[in-house]
Structures are given as C-alpha cells and as structure tokens.
PDB file of C-alpha atoms in Angstrom:
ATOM      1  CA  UNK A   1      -2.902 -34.928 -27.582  1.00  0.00           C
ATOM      2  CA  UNK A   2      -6.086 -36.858 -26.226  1.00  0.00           C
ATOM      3  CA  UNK A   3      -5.166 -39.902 -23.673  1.00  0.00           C
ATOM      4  CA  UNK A   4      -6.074 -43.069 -24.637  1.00  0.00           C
ATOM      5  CA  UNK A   5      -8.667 -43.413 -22.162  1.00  0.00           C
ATOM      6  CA  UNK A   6     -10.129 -40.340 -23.328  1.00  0.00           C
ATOM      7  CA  UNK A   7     -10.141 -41.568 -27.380  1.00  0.00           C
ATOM      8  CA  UNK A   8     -11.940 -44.617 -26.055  1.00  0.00           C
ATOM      9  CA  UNK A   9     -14.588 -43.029 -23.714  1.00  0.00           C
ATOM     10  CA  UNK A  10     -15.488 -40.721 -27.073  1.00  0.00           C
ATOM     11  CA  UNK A  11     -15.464 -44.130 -29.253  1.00  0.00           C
ATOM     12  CA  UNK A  12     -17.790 -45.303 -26.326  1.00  0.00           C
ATOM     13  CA  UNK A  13     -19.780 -42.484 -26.559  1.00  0.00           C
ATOM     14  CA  UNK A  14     -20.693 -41.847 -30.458  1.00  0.00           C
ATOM     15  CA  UNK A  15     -21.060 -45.717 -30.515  1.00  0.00           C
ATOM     16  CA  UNK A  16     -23.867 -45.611 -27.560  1.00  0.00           C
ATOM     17  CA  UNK A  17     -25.374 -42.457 -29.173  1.00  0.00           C
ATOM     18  CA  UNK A  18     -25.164 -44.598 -32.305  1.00  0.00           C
ATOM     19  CA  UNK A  19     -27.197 -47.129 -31.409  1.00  0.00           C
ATOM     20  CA  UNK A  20     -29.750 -45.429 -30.239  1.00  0.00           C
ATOM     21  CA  UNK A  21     -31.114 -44.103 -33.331  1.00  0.00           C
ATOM     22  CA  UNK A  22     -31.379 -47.253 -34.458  1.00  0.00           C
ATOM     23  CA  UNK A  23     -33.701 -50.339 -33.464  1.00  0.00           C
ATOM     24  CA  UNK A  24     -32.057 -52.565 -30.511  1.00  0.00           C
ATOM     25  CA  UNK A  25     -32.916 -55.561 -32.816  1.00  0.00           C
ATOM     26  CA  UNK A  26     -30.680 -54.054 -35.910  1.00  0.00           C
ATOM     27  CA  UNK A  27     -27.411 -52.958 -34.058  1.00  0.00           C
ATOM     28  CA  UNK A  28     -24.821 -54.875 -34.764  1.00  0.00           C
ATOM     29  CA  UNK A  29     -22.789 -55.733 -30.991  1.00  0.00           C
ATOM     30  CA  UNK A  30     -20.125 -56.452 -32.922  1.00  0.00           C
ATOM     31  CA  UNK A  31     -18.970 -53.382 -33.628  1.00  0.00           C
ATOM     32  CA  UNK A  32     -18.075 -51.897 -30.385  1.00  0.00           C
ATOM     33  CA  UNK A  33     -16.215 -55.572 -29.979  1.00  0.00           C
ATOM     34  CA  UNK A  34     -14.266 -54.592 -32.353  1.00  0.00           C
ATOM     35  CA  UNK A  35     -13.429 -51.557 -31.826  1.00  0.00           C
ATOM     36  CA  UNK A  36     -12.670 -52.604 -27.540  1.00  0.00           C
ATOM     37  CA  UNK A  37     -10.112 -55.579 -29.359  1.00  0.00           C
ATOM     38  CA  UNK A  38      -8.441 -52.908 -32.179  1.00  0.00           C
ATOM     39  CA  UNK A  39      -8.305 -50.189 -28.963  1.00  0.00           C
ATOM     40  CA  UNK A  40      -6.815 -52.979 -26.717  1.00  0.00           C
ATOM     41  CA  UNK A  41      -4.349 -54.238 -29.379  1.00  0.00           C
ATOM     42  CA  UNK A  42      -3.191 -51.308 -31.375  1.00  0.00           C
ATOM     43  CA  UNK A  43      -2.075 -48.940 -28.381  1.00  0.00           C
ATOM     44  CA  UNK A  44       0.679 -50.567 -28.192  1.00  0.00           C
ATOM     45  CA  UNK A  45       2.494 -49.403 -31.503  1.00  0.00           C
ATOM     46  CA  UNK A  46       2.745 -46.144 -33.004  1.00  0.00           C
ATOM     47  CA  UNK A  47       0.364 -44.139 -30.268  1.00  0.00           C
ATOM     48  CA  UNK A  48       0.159 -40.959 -31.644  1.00  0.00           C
ATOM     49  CA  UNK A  49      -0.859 -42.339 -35.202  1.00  0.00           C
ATOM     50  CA  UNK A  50      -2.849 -45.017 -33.359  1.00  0.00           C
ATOM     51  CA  UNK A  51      -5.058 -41.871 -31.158  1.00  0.00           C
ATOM     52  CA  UNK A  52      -5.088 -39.702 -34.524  1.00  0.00           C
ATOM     53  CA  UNK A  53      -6.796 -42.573 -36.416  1.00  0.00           C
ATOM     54  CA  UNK A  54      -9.751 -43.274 -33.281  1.00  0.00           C
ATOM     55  CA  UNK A  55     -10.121 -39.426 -33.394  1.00  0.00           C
ATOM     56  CA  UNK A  56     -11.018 -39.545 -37.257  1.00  0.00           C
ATOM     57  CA  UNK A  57     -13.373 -42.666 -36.663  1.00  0.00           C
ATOM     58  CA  UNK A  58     -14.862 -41.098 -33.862  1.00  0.00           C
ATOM     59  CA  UNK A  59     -15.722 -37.898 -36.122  1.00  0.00           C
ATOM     60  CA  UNK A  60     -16.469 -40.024 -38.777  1.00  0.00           C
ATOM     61  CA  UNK A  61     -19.190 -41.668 -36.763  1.00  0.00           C
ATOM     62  CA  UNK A  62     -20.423 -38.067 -35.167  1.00  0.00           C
ATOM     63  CA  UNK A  63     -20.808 -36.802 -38.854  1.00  0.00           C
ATOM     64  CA  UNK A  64     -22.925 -39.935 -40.437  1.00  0.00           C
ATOM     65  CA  UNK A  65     -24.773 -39.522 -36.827  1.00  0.00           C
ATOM     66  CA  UNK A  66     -25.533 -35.844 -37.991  1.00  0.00           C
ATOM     67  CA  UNK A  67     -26.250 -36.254 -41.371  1.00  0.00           C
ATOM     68  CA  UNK A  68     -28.982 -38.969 -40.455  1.00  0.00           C
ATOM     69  CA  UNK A  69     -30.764 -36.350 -38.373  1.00  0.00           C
ATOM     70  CA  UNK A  70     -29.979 -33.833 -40.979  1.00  0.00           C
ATOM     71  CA  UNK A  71     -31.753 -36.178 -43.632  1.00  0.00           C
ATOM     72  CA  UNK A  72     -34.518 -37.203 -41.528  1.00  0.00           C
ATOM     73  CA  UNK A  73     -35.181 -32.756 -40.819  1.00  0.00           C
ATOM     74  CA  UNK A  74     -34.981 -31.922 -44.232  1.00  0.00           C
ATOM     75  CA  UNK A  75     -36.027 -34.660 -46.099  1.00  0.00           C
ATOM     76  CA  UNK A  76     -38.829 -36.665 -44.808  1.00  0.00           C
ATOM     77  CA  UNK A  77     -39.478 -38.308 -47.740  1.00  0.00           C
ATOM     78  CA  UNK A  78     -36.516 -39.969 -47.953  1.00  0.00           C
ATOM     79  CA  UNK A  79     -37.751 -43.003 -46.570  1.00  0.00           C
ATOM     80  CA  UNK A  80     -40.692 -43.413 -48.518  1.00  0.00           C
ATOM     81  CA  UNK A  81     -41.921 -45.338 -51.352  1.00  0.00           C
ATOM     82  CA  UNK A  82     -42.374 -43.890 -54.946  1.00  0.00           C
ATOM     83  CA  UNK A  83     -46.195 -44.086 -53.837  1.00  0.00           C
ATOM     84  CA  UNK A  84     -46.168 -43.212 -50.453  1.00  0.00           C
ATOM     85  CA  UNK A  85     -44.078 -40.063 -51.659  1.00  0.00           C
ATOM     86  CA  UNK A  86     -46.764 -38.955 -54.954  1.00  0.00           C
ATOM     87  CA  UNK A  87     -48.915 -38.909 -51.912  1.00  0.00           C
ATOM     88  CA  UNK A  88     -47.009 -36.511 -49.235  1.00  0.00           C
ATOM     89  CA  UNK A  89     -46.465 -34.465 -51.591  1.00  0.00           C
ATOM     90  CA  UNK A  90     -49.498 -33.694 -53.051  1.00  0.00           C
ATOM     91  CA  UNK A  91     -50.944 -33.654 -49.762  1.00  0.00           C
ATOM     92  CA  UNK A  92     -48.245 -31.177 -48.859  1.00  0.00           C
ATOM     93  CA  UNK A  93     -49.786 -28.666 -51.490  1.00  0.00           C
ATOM     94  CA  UNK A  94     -53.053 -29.240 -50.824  1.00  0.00           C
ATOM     95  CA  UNK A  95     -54.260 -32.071 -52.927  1.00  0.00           C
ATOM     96  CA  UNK A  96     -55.682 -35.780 -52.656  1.00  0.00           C
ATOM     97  CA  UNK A  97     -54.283 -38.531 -54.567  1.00  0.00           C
ATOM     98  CA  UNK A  98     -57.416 -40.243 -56.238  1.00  0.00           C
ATOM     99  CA  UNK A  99     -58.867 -43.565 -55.118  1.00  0.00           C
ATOM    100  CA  UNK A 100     -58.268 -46.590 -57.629  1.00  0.00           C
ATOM    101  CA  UNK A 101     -60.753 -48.951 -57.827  1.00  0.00           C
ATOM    102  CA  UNK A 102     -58.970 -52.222 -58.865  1.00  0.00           C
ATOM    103  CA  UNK A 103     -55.540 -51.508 -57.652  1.00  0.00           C
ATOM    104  CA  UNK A 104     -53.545 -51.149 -61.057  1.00  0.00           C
ATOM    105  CA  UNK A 105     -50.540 -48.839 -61.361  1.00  0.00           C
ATOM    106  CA  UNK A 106     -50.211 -48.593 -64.622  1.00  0.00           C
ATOM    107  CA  UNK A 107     -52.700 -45.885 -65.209  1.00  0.00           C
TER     108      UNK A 107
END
C-alpha cells in the first residue's frame, strides 16, 4: 500500500495537471483546499480505506483528464455551435456554407 505522502503528492499532481487545461481565471482554488483539509483530517481513521478512497479520486481525476483530451482529438466539434458546426463540416468535405444576406435562420 501507497504512503500517505505518496497518495497526496499524486492528488497534488492530477490536481496541478488539472488546472492547467483549464483557464487560470476558471479554476476553482478551492478544490485542492479541500482536498489538503479532507487529507489532513481523515488520515487519522481507518487509513487503509482512507488511502484506497484518494487512490480512486486520484484515478477518477486522471480519467476525466483523459477523456477531455480524448474529446478534444476526436471530436473537435464538440465545442461548437449548431452553426459553427453546419460549417466545419461542410468545409471538411469540401463545401462552402452560402452567404445570407439579411441574417435570418429560418431559411
């Protein structure tokens, strides 16, 4: 089994890697407070079910980190509006999406 220290540093680690697919100005700090208080205030219970329980967070957090980078490969429409999307992907087999002249959409 992991040390505690260890469980933490990977918490540390998948939280830093984390945030840095996302925008400084839309991570939340408050997460990796929490997680510092529930690592500096559960240890001191049932360890082993305590260290089992960071080690599924911590893969939880490596597999939503994956899957976003997954997504983004795969899928980069998935971001997209319904227009902006009609247009990559007729531009993706070759084609232009006509010009409106007075801006309607239901057409």
């Amino acid at each position: 089994m992991a040390s505690p220290q260890s469980v933490y540093r990977a918490v540390v680690r998948e939280l830093n890697r984390a945030a840095s697919i996302s925008a400084p100005a839309t991570r939340s700090k408050t997460i990796a407070e929490n997680f510092r208080a529930i690592i500096e205030s559960g240890s001191q219970n049932d360890a082993q079910r305590f260290d089992h329980d960071l080690a599924n967070a911590v893969t939880f957090m490596r597999s939503q980190r994956m899957y976003k980078i997954l997504l983004e490969r795969y899928n980069p429409l998935h971001d997209m509006s319904t227009e902006e999307r009609v247009k990559a992907t007729a531009r993706r087999v070759g084609l232009d999406m006509p010009v409106r002249e007075n801006g309607d959409t239901d057409q």
